[in-house]
């Protein structure tokens, strides 16, 4: 656990962190606090993968004469200024007792490595000025591995990036082609090598399993190929093929974009080639292999060498306050969740109106987390983590009603000292079923 990070249950129901107690304005909701992390969503990719549910636009919008990247950079800068103004008014100036500098900045997407390095440097400078950045802040940038997408690692390092997360997804060309990816396996090796040479301190590779047409043998070989590159962190995700249209997430205020007809047809075909048992076997293999390789499975889908846990993602799982900017981005102040609508035109219209006016914050929504919702989040997010949750949460709702069943079914185990509950590997595989009972 990084220094200075309290366990999530230490935060539960305790109001602002101790350093903030009594310093917030009267209207601050119980449990809320100034952000410790900031997410900036960069919604451009050279092409859009058929399985992707992120807020992304591709093609001419992403590069070339009709690129909207520069316009986006102007708009997101405007949003960052406005969000900072709101925080100033609510928590005081950055550096004050209630407003410590951020411990993490994350540029995600999309493909943030499509931003010119000078733009990345400029965004980091703005964040440092208006939100503060701790001297040891983790500054992550997501990148695609292709030679025309990954950016210049040396320039990114000079801009202040400390961590690069590469969307490798697979380590063989056939699987990459099936996924509709532009890069090839050799590009992943070149990207990691370039980042290392540039002095990037922490490198993550994202990999997908249960990819249609792949075998367990192919997965084993792919994991070995990824390990051979010496990453510091691995994120392994089962390919999920949800339908955000059917879930009602793609309306004017929704945080998802509509799925194209081609992508929907691709997903229908791909779903037929997925296999839950094969996916489970792939996950179990990864769990065993990465333990041998001395990676800590510190979260259901994430493994790290010591000291390379994602500080930013830990803030999410620990329910720490985080700010966010960009279309579709989500924020949380410890009590209320807020999101920006996904649609790019509405985002531009609000922040950089054509009449040259001052603009306003983009459309979106907010939702106060109820006490029972917070209790469920605390258990579910805590159980996602390798360290699990304090055993006393087993006596409280919502876990108390399901604890016996979860223990009997081998989904949970109690730590040897009796102080914590943790998911077993079986529990990790069946976590969705357990979590569905807790909400
Ligand atoms: S590269 Fe990543 S963010 Fe971009 S479309 Fe593909 S999956 Fe989505």
CSV table of C-alpha atoms and ligand atoms in Angstrom, one decimal:
chain,number,residue,atom,x,y,z
A,1,UNK,CA,0.0,0.0,0.0
A,2,UNK,CA,1.5,3.4,-0.9
A,3,UNK,CA,2.5,5.5,2.1
A,4,UNK,CA,-0.2,7.8,3.4
A,5,UNK,CA,-3.1,5.8,2.0
A,6,UNK,CA,-5.5,4.8,4.7
A,7,UNK,CA,-7.4,1.5,4.2
A,8,UNK,CA,-10.9,2.1,2.8
A,9,UNK,CA,-12.8,1.0,5.8
A,10,UNK,CA,-10.7,3.5,7.9
A,11,UNK,CA,-12.4,6.2,5.8
A,12,UNK,CA,-15.9,4.6,6.0
A,13,UNK,CA,-18.4,6.9,7.6
A,14,UNK,CA,-15.6,9.0,9.2
A,15,UNK,CA,-16.3,12.2,7.3
A,16,UNK,CA,-13.4,14.0,5.8
A,17,UNK,CA,-9.9,12.7,6.4
A,18,UNK,CA,-8.5,13.8,9.8
A,19,UNK,CA,-6.5,16.6,8.3
A,20,UNK,CA,-9.7,18.0,6.9
A,21,UNK,CA,-12.0,17.5,10.0
A,22,UNK,CA,-13.6,20.8,10.9
A,23,UNK,CA,-12.1,22.7,8.1
A,24,UNK,CA,-14.8,22.2,5.4
A,25,UNK,CA,-17.5,24.7,4.8
A,26,UNK,CA,-20.9,24.0,6.4
A,27,UNK,CA,-22.5,22.8,3.2
A,28,UNK,CA,-20.0,20.0,2.7
A,29,UNK,CA,-21.7,16.6,2.8
A,30,UNK,CA,-20.6,14.1,5.3
A,31,UNK,CA,-17.8,12.0,3.9
A,32,UNK,CA,-17.0,14.5,1.2
A,33,UNK,CA,-13.5,15.9,0.7
A,34,UNK,CA,-11.2,17.7,-1.8
A,35,UNK,CA,-9.9,15.4,-4.5
A,36,UNK,CA,-6.7,13.4,-4.2
A,37,UNK,CA,-6.6,12.4,-7.8
A,38,UNK,CA,-7.7,13.8,-11.2
A,39,UNK,CA,-8.8,12.0,-14.3
A,40,UNK,CA,-8.7,13.6,-17.7
A,41,UNK,CA,-10.5,11.8,-20.5
A,42,UNK,CA,-9.1,12.2,-24.0
A,43,UNK,CA,-11.8,10.9,-26.3
A,44,UNK,CA,-9.8,10.2,-29.6
A,45,UNK,CA,-8.6,7.0,-31.2
A,46,UNK,CA,-7.3,6.6,-34.7
A,47,UNK,CA,-9.9,3.9,-35.2
A,48,UNK,CA,-12.6,2.6,-32.9
A,49,UNK,CA,-12.3,-1.0,-31.8
A,50,UNK,CA,-15.6,-2.9,-32.2
A,51,UNK,CA,-15.7,-4.0,-28.5
A,52,UNK,CA,-14.9,-0.6,-27.1
A,53,UNK,CA,-17.4,1.0,-24.7
A,54,UNK,CA,-15.3,4.0,-23.8
A,55,UNK,CA,-16.2,7.5,-24.9
A,56,UNK,CA,-14.2,7.6,-28.1
A,57,UNK,CA,-14.4,9.2,-31.6
A,58,UNK,CA,-12.1,8.1,-34.4
A,59,UNK,CA,-11.3,8.7,-37.9
A,60,UNK,CA,-11.0,12.3,-39.2
A,61,UNK,CA,-11.8,13.7,-35.7
A,62,UNK,CA,-8.6,12.1,-34.3
A,63,UNK,CA,-6.0,13.3,-36.7
A,64,UNK,CA,-5.5,15.1,-40.0
A,65,UNK,CA,-6.8,18.4,-41.2
A,66,UNK,CA,-10.3,18.0,-39.6
A,67,UNK,CA,-8.9,16.8,-36.3
A,68,UNK,CA,-10.7,18.0,-33.2
A,69,UNK,CA,-7.8,17.3,-30.9
A,70,UNK,CA,-6.7,20.9,-30.6
A,71,UNK,CA,-10.3,22.1,-30.0
A,72,UNK,CA,-10.6,19.5,-27.3
A,73,UNK,CA,-7.4,20.6,-25.6
A,74,UNK,CA,-8.8,24.1,-25.4
A,75,UNK,CA,-12.2,22.9,-24.1
A,76,UNK,CA,-10.7,20.6,-21.5
A,77,UNK,CA,-8.4,23.4,-20.3
A,78,UNK,CA,-11.5,25.5,-19.8
A,79,UNK,CA,-13.2,22.8,-17.9
A,80,UNK,CA,-10.2,22.3,-15.7
A,81,UNK,CA,-10.1,26.0,-14.9
A,82,UNK,CA,-13.8,25.9,-14.0
A,83,UNK,CA,-13.6,22.7,-11.9
A,84,UNK,CA,-10.6,24.3,-10.1
A,85,UNK,CA,-12.7,27.4,-9.4
A,86,UNK,CA,-15.4,25.3,-7.9
A,87,UNK,CA,-12.9,23.5,-5.7
A,88,UNK,CA,-11.3,26.8,-4.6
A,89,UNK,CA,-14.8,28.1,-3.5
A,90,UNK,CA,-15.6,24.9,-1.7
A,91,UNK,CA,-12.4,23.8,-0.1
A,92,UNK,CA,-10.1,26.9,-0.3
A,93,UNK,CA,-7.0,27.4,-2.3
A,94,UNK,CA,-4.8,24.5,-3.2
A,95,UNK,CA,-2.1,23.9,-0.5
A,96,UNK,CA,-4.4,25.0,2.3
A,97,UNK,CA,-5.3,22.6,5.0
A,98,UNK,CA,-8.5,21.3,3.3
A,99,UNK,CA,-6.9,21.2,-0.2
A,100,UNK,CA,-3.7,19.1,-0.3
A,101,UNK,CA,-2.1,18.8,-3.7
A,102,UNK,CA,-3.1,15.8,-5.9
A,103,UNK,CA,-1.3,12.5,-5.5
A,104,UNK,CA,-2.3,11.3,-8.9
A,105,UNK,CA,-3.1,12.6,-12.4
A,106,UNK,CA,-4.4,10.2,-15.0
A,107,UNK,CA,-4.8,10.9,-18.7
A,108,UNK,CA,-7.0,8.2,-20.0
A,109,UNK,CA,-9.0,7.6,-23.1
A,110,UNK,CA,-9.3,7.0,-25.9
A,111,UNK,CA,-5.6,7.4,-26.8
A,112,UNK,CA,-4.1,10.3,-24.9
A,113,UNK,CA,-0.8,9.6,-26.6
A,114,UNK,CA,-2.3,11.2,-29.7
A,115,UNK,CA,-2.0,14.5,-27.8
A,116,UNK,CA,1.2,16.4,-28.8
A,117,UNK,CA,3.8,16.1,-25.9
A,118,UNK,CA,3.7,19.9,-25.7
A,119,UNK,CA,0.0,19.7,-25.0
A,120,UNK,CA,0.5,17.0,-22.3
A,121,UNK,CA,3.2,19.2,-20.7
A,122,UNK,CA,0.8,22.2,-20.8
A,123,UNK,CA,-2.1,20.2,-19.2
A,124,UNK,CA,0.2,19.0,-16.5
A,125,UNK,CA,1.4,22.5,-15.8
A,126,UNK,CA,-2.2,23.7,-15.6
A,127,UNK,CA,-3.1,20.9,-13.2
A,128,UNK,CA,0.0,21.7,-11.1
A,129,UNK,CA,-1.0,25.4,-10.9
A,130,UNK,CA,-4.7,25.0,-10.2
A,131,UNK,CA,-5.0,21.6,-8.4
A,132,UNK,CA,-1.5,21.1,-7.1
A,133,UNK,CA,0.6,18.0,-7.7
A,134,UNK,CA,2.5,16.4,-4.8
A,135,UNK,CA,6.3,16.2,-5.5
A,136,UNK,CA,6.0,12.4,-5.9
A,137,UNK,CA,2.7,12.5,-7.8
A,138,UNK,CA,1.9,9.6,-10.1
A,139,UNK,CA,1.2,10.9,-13.6
A,140,UNK,CA,-0.1,8.3,-15.9
A,141,UNK,CA,-0.8,8.5,-19.6
A,142,UNK,CA,-2.5,5.7,-21.6
A,143,UNK,CA,-1.0,5.0,-24.9
A,144,UNK,CA,-1.5,2.6,-27.8
A,145,UNK,CA,1.6,0.7,-28.9
A,146,UNK,CA,1.5,1.4,-32.6
A,147,UNK,CA,4.4,3.5,-33.9
A,148,UNK,CA,2.1,6.3,-35.1
A,149,UNK,CA,0.1,6.3,-31.8
A,150,UNK,CA,2.4,5.8,-28.9
A,151,UNK,CA,3.9,9.3,-28.8
A,152,UNK,CA,7.5,10.1,-28.0
A,153,UNK,CA,8.3,8.5,-24.6
A,154,UNK,CA,11.3,10.8,-24.0
A,155,UNK,CA,9.2,13.9,-24.7
A,156,UNK,CA,6.4,12.5,-22.4
A,157,UNK,CA,8.9,11.8,-19.7
A,158,UNK,CA,10.2,15.4,-20.0
A,159,UNK,CA,6.6,16.6,-19.8
A,160,UNK,CA,6.3,15.0,-16.4
A,161,UNK,CA,4.7,11.6,-17.2
A,162,UNK,CA,5.9,9.0,-14.7
A,163,UNK,CA,3.8,6.0,-15.7
A,164,UNK,CA,2.6,4.8,-19.1
A,165,UNK,CA,-0.2,2.2,-19.5
A,166,UNK,CA,0.0,0.5,-22.9
A,167,UNK,CA,-3.1,-1.0,-24.5
A,168,UNK,CA,-1.4,-4.1,-25.7
A,169,UNK,CA,-4.5,-6.3,-25.4
A,170,UNK,CA,-2.9,-9.4,-27.0
A,171,UNK,CA,0.6,-10.5,-27.8
A,172,UNK,CA,-0.1,-12.3,-31.1
A,173,UNK,CA,-1.0,-10.7,-34.4
A,174,UNK,CA,-3.9,-13.0,-35.1
A,175,UNK,CA,-5.7,-12.1,-31.9
A,176,UNK,CA,-4.9,-8.4,-32.4
A,177,UNK,CA,-6.4,-8.6,-35.9
A,178,UNK,CA,-9.6,-10.3,-34.5
A,179,UNK,CA,-9.9,-7.5,-32.0
A,180,UNK,CA,-9.7,-4.9,-34.8
A,181,UNK,CA,-6.5,-3.5,-33.3
A,182,UNK,CA,-4.1,-1.4,-35.5
A,183,UNK,CA,-0.9,-2.5,-33.8
A,184,UNK,CA,1.1,-5.7,-34.0
A,185,UNK,CA,2.8,-7.7,-31.2
A,186,UNK,CA,6.3,-6.4,-32.2
A,187,UNK,CA,5.0,-2.8,-31.6
A,188,UNK,CA,4.3,-3.6,-27.9
A,189,UNK,CA,7.9,-4.7,-27.4
A,190,UNK,CA,9.1,-1.5,-29.2
A,191,UNK,CA,6.8,0.7,-27.1
A,192,UNK,CA,8.0,-0.8,-23.8
A,193,UNK,CA,11.6,-0.6,-24.8
A,194,UNK,CA,11.2,3.1,-25.8
A,195,UNK,CA,9.4,3.9,-22.5
A,196,UNK,CA,12.2,2.2,-20.5
A,197,UNK,CA,14.9,4.0,-22.4
A,198,UNK,CA,13.1,7.3,-21.7
A,199,UNK,CA,13.2,6.6,-18.0
A,200,UNK,CA,9.5,6.1,-17.5
A,201,UNK,CA,9.4,4.8,-13.9
A,202,UNK,CA,6.4,2.4,-14.2
A,203,UNK,CA,5.0,0.6,-17.2
A,204,UNK,CA,1.7,-1.2,-17.4
A,205,UNK,CA,0.4,-3.6,-20.1
A,206,UNK,CA,-3.3,-4.2,-20.6
A,207,UNK,CA,-4.2,-7.6,-21.8
A,208,UNK,CA,-7.6,-9.1,-22.7
A,209,UNK,CA,-8.6,-12.8,-22.2
A,210,UNK,CA,-11.6,-14.7,-23.5
A,211,UNK,CA,-10.9,-13.2,-26.9
A,212,UNK,CA,-12.9,-15.1,-29.6
A,213,UNK,CA,-10.8,-17.6,-31.5
A,214,UNK,CA,-8.0,-17.8,-28.9
A,215,UNK,CA,-7.0,-20.9,-27.0
A,216,UNK,CA,-5.7,-21.5,-23.5
A,217,UNK,CA,-2.3,-22.3,-25.0
A,218,UNK,CA,-2.4,-19.0,-26.9
A,219,UNK,CA,-3.2,-17.2,-23.6
A,220,UNK,CA,-0.3,-18.9,-21.8
A,221,UNK,CA,2.1,-18.0,-24.6
A,222,UNK,CA,0.8,-14.4,-24.7
A,223,UNK,CA,1.3,-14.0,-20.9
A,224,UNK,CA,4.8,-15.3,-21.2
A,225,UNK,CA,5.5,-12.9,-24.1
A,226,UNK,CA,4.2,-10.0,-22.0
A,227,UNK,CA,6.3,-11.0,-18.9
A,228,UNK,CA,9.4,-11.2,-21.1
A,229,UNK,CA,9.1,-7.5,-21.7
A,230,UNK,CA,9.5,-6.8,-18.0
A,231,UNK,CA,6.4,-4.7,-17.3
A,232,UNK,CA,5.9,-3.4,-13.8
A,233,UNK,CA,2.2,-3.8,-13.8
A,234,UNK,CA,-0.3,-6.0,-15.7
A,235,UNK,CA,-4.1,-5.4,-16.0
A,236,UNK,CA,-5.9,-8.5,-17.3
A,237,UNK,CA,-9.5,-8.0,-18.3
A,238,UNK,CA,-12.0,-10.5,-19.6
A,239,UNK,CA,-13.4,-9.2,-22.9
A,240,UNK,CA,-16.9,-7.9,-22.0
A,241,UNK,CA,-19.4,-7.3,-24.7
A,242,UNK,CA,-22.2,-5.3,-23.1
A,243,UNK,CA,-24.6,-3.2,-25.0
A,244,UNK,CA,-24.7,0.4,-23.6
A,245,UNK,CA,-27.6,1.2,-25.9
A,246,UNK,CA,-29.7,-1.5,-24.3
A,247,UNK,CA,-28.6,-0.3,-20.8
A,248,UNK,CA,-30.0,3.2,-21.6
A,249,UNK,CA,-26.6,4.9,-21.2
A,250,UNK,CA,-26.3,6.6,-24.5
A,251,UNK,CA,-29.0,9.4,-24.3
A,252,UNK,CA,-28.2,13.1,-24.4
A,253,UNK,CA,-27.1,13.1,-20.8
A,254,UNK,CA,-25.6,9.6,-20.9
A,255,UNK,CA,-21.9,8.8,-20.2
A,256,UNK,CA,-21.6,6.4,-23.2
A,257,UNK,CA,-21.8,7.0,-27.0
A,258,UNK,CA,-24.1,4.9,-29.2
A,259,UNK,CA,-22.6,1.7,-30.6
A,260,UNK,CA,-22.3,1.5,-34.4
A,261,UNK,CA,-24.2,-1.1,-36.3
A,262,UNK,CA,-21.0,-2.8,-37.4
A,263,UNK,CA,-19.7,-3.0,-33.8
A,264,UNK,CA,-23.0,-4.4,-32.6
A,265,UNK,CA,-22.9,-7.2,-35.3
A,266,UNK,CA,-19.2,-7.9,-34.3
A,267,UNK,CA,-20.2,-8.3,-30.7
A,268,UNK,CA,-23.1,-10.6,-31.5
A,269,UNK,CA,-20.7,-12.9,-33.4
A,270,UNK,CA,-17.9,-12.6,-30.8
A,271,UNK,CA,-20.3,-13.5,-27.9
A,272,UNK,CA,-21.0,-16.8,-29.5
A,273,UNK,CA,-17.3,-17.7,-29.4
A,274,UNK,CA,-16.7,-16.8,-25.8
A,275,UNK,CA,-16.5,-19.5,-23.2
A,276,UNK,CA,-16.9,-19.0,-19.4
A,277,UNK,CA,-15.0,-22.1,-18.5
A,278,UNK,CA,-12.1,-21.2,-20.8
A,279,UNK,CA,-12.1,-17.7,-19.4
A,280,UNK,CA,-11.9,-19.1,-15.8
A,281,UNK,CA,-9.1,-21.4,-16.8
A,282,UNK,CA,-7.2,-18.4,-18.3
A,283,UNK,CA,-7.6,-16.4,-15.2
A,284,UNK,CA,-6.5,-19.2,-12.9
A,285,UNK,CA,-3.4,-19.7,-15.0
A,286,UNK,CA,-2.6,-16.0,-14.8
A,287,UNK,CA,-3.1,-16.0,-11.0
A,288,UNK,CA,-0.6,-18.8,-10.5
A,289,UNK,CA,1.9,-17.7,-13.1
A,290,UNK,CA,2.0,-14.1,-11.8
A,291,UNK,CA,2.5,-15.2,-8.3
A,292,UNK,CA,5.6,-17.2,-9.4
A,293,UNK,CA,6.8,-14.1,-11.3
A,294,UNK,CA,6.4,-12.2,-7.9
A,295,UNK,CA,3.6,-10.0,-9.0
A,296,UNK,CA,1.0,-9.1,-6.4
A,297,UNK,CA,-2.6,-9.6,-7.4
A,298,UNK,CA,-3.6,-6.5,-5.5
A,299,UNK,CA,-6.9,-6.2,-7.2
A,300,UNK,CA,-9.2,-8.6,-9.1
A,301,UNK,CA,-7.8,-7.5,-12.5
A,302,UNK,CA,-4.5,-6.0,-11.6
A,303,UNK,CA,-1.1,-7.3,-10.7
A,304,UNK,CA,2.0,-5.3,-9.8
A,305,UNK,CA,5.6,-5.6,-8.8
A,306,UNK,CA,6.2,-4.2,-5.3
A,307,UNK,CA,5.8,-0.4,-5.3
A,308,UNK,CA,4.1,-0.3,-8.7
A,309,UNK,CA,0.4,-0.5,-7.7
A,310,UNK,CA,-1.6,2.1,-9.5
A,311,UNK,CA,-2.1,4.8,-7.0
A,312,UNK,CA,-4.8,6.4,-9.2
A,313,UNK,CA,-6.9,3.3,-9.4
A,314,UNK,CA,-6.5,2.6,-5.7
A,315,UNK,CA,-8.1,5.9,-5.1
A,316,UNK,CA,-11.2,4.6,-7.0
A,317,UNK,CA,-11.3,1.3,-5.1
A,318,UNK,CA,-10.7,3.0,-1.8
A,319,UNK,CA,-13.5,5.5,-2.5
A,320,UNK,CA,-11.2,8.4,-2.1
A,321,UNK,CA,-12.4,11.8,-3.6
A,322,UNK,CA,-11.3,12.3,-7.2
A,323,UNK,CA,-12.0,15.0,-9.8
A,324,UNK,CA,-12.5,14.4,-13.5
A,325,UNK,CA,-12.7,16.3,-16.7
A,326,UNK,CA,-13.5,15.4,-20.3
A,327,UNK,CA,-16.5,13.9,-22.0
A,328,UNK,CA,-18.0,10.9,-20.2
A,329,UNK,CA,-15.6,11.4,-17.2
A,330,UNK,CA,-16.8,10.5,-13.7
A,331,UNK,CA,-15.9,12.2,-10.4
A,332,UNK,CA,-16.6,11.4,-6.8
A,333,UNK,CA,-16.2,13.7,-3.8
A,334,UNK,CA,-16.7,11.0,-1.2
A,335,UNK,CA,-20.4,11.5,-1.0
A,336,UNK,CA,-21.7,12.4,-4.5
A,337,UNK,CA,-20.9,10.9,-7.9
A,338,UNK,CA,-20.8,13.3,-10.9
A,339,UNK,CA,-20.4,12.6,-14.6
A,340,UNK,CA,-20.1,14.6,-17.8
A,341,UNK,CA,-22.3,13.6,-20.7
A,342,UNK,CA,-20.4,11.7,-23.5
A,343,UNK,CA,-21.4,13.7,-26.6
A,344,UNK,CA,-18.5,15.7,-27.9
A,345,UNK,CA,-20.5,18.4,-29.6
A,346,UNK,CA,-22.4,19.2,-26.4
A,347,UNK,CA,-19.1,19.3,-24.5
A,348,UNK,CA,-17.7,21.8,-27.0
A,349,UNK,CA,-20.9,23.9,-27.1
A,350,UNK,CA,-20.8,24.3,-23.4
A,351,UNK,CA,-17.2,25.1,-22.8
A,352,UNK,CA,-16.1,26.9,-26.0
A,353,UNK,CA,-19.3,28.4,-27.4
A,354,UNK,CA,-19.1,29.7,-31.0
A,355,UNK,CA,-20.1,33.2,-29.9
A,356,UNK,CA,-16.9,33.4,-28.0
A,357,UNK,CA,-18.7,33.7,-24.7
A,358,UNK,CA,-17.2,32.6,-21.4
A,359,UNK,CA,-18.8,29.1,-21.5
A,360,UNK,CA,-20.2,26.9,-18.8
A,361,UNK,CA,-19.6,23.5,-17.3
A,362,UNK,CA,-20.6,20.7,-19.7
A,363,UNK,CA,-23.9,18.8,-19.3
A,364,UNK,CA,-24.0,15.7,-17.2
A,365,UNK,CA,-25.5,14.4,-14.0
A,366,UNK,CA,-25.0,13.9,-10.3
A,367,UNK,CA,-26.1,11.2,-7.8
A,368,UNK,CA,-25.7,11.3,-4.1
A,369,UNK,CA,-24.7,8.0,-2.7
A,370,UNK,CA,-27.1,6.7,-0.1
A,371,UNK,CA,-25.9,5.3,3.2
A,372,UNK,CA,-26.8,1.8,2.0
A,373,UNK,CA,-25.2,2.4,-1.4
A,374,UNK,CA,-22.0,3.6,0.3
A,375,UNK,CA,-22.0,0.5,2.5
A,376,UNK,CA,-22.3,-1.8,-0.5
A,377,UNK,CA,-19.6,0.1,-2.4
A,378,UNK,CA,-17.3,-0.2,0.5
A,379,UNK,CA,-17.7,-3.9,0.7
A,380,UNK,CA,-17.6,-4.5,-3.1
A,381,UNK,CA,-14.7,-2.2,-3.8
A,382,UNK,CA,-12.8,-3.5,-0.8
A,383,UNK,CA,-13.3,-7.1,-1.7
A,384,UNK,CA,-11.9,-6.3,-5.2
A,385,UNK,CA,-8.6,-5.6,-3.4
A,386,UNK,CA,-6.2,-8.3,-2.5
A,387,UNK,CA,-6.0,-7.1,1.1
A,388,UNK,CA,-9.8,-7.5,1.3
A,389,UNK,CA,-12.0,-5.8,4.0
A,390,UNK,CA,-12.0,-5.5,7.8
A,391,UNK,CA,-13.7,-8.6,9.3
A,392,UNK,CA,-16.1,-6.4,11.3
A,393,UNK,CA,-17.8,-5.5,8.0
A,394,UNK,CA,-19.0,-9.1,7.9
A,395,UNK,CA,-21.3,-8.3,10.8
A,396,UNK,CA,-22.9,-5.3,9.0
A,397,UNK,CA,-25.3,-4.9,6.1
A,398,UNK,CA,-25.1,-5.8,3.3
A,399,UNK,CA,-22.4,-8.5,3.8
A,400,UNK,CA,-23.8,-10.0,7.0
A,401,UNK,CA,-26.8,-11.5,5.2
A,402,UNK,CA,-24.5,-13.3,2.7
A,403,UNK,CA,-21.4,-14.0,4.7
A,404,UNK,CA,-22.2,-17.6,5.7
A,405,UNK,CA,-23.1,-18.5,2.1
A,406,UNK,CA,-19.9,-16.9,0.7
A,407,UNK,CA,-17.7,-18.6,3.3
A,408,UNK,CA,-19.4,-22.0,2.8
A,409,UNK,CA,-19.1,-21.7,-1.0
A,410,UNK,CA,-15.4,-21.0,-0.8
A,411,UNK,CA,-15.8,-17.5,-2.2
A,412,UNK,CA,-14.4,-15.7,0.9
A,413,UNK,CA,-11.8,-16.7,3.4
A,414,UNK,CA,-10.8,-15.1,6.7
A,415,UNK,CA,-7.2,-14.1,7.1
A,416,UNK,CA,-5.1,-16.2,9.5
A,417,UNK,CA,-5.2,-13.4,12.1
A,418,UNK,CA,-8.9,-13.2,11.8
A,419,UNK,CA,-8.9,-9.5,11.0
A,420,UNK,CA,-9.9,-9.6,7.3
A,421,UNK,CA,-12.1,-11.2,4.7
A,422,UNK,CA,-10.6,-11.7,1.3
A,423,UNK,CA,-11.9,-13.2,-2.0
A,424,UNK,CA,-10.5,-16.6,-2.9
A,425,UNK,CA,-9.5,-17.2,-6.5
A,426,UNK,CA,-12.9,-18.9,-6.9
A,427,UNK,CA,-14.5,-15.9,-5.3
A,428,UNK,CA,-12.7,-13.6,-7.7
A,429,UNK,CA,-14.1,-15.7,-10.6
A,430,UNK,CA,-17.6,-15.6,-9.2
A,431,UNK,CA,-17.3,-12.1,-7.7
A,432,UNK,CA,-20.1,-10.6,-10.0
A,433,UNK,CA,-22.6,-13.1,-8.6
A,434,UNK,CA,-21.6,-12.3,-5.0
A,435,UNK,CA,-21.5,-8.5,-5.6
A,436,UNK,CA,-25.0,-8.6,-7.3
A,437,UNK,CA,-26.4,-9.9,-4.0
A,438,UNK,CA,-24.8,-7.0,-2.1
A,439,UNK,CA,-26.4,-4.1,-3.9
B,1,LIG,S1,-7.8,1.8,-28.7
B,1,LIG,FE1,-8.8,1.5,-26.7
B,1,LIG,S2,-10.0,3.3,-26.3
B,1,LIG,FE2,-9.5,3.3,-28.5
B,1,LIG,S3,-11.2,2.3,-29.5
B,1,LIG,FE3,-9.7,0.7,-29.1
B,1,LIG,S4,-10.3,-0.1,-27.0
B,1,LIG,FE4,-11.4,1.9,-27.3
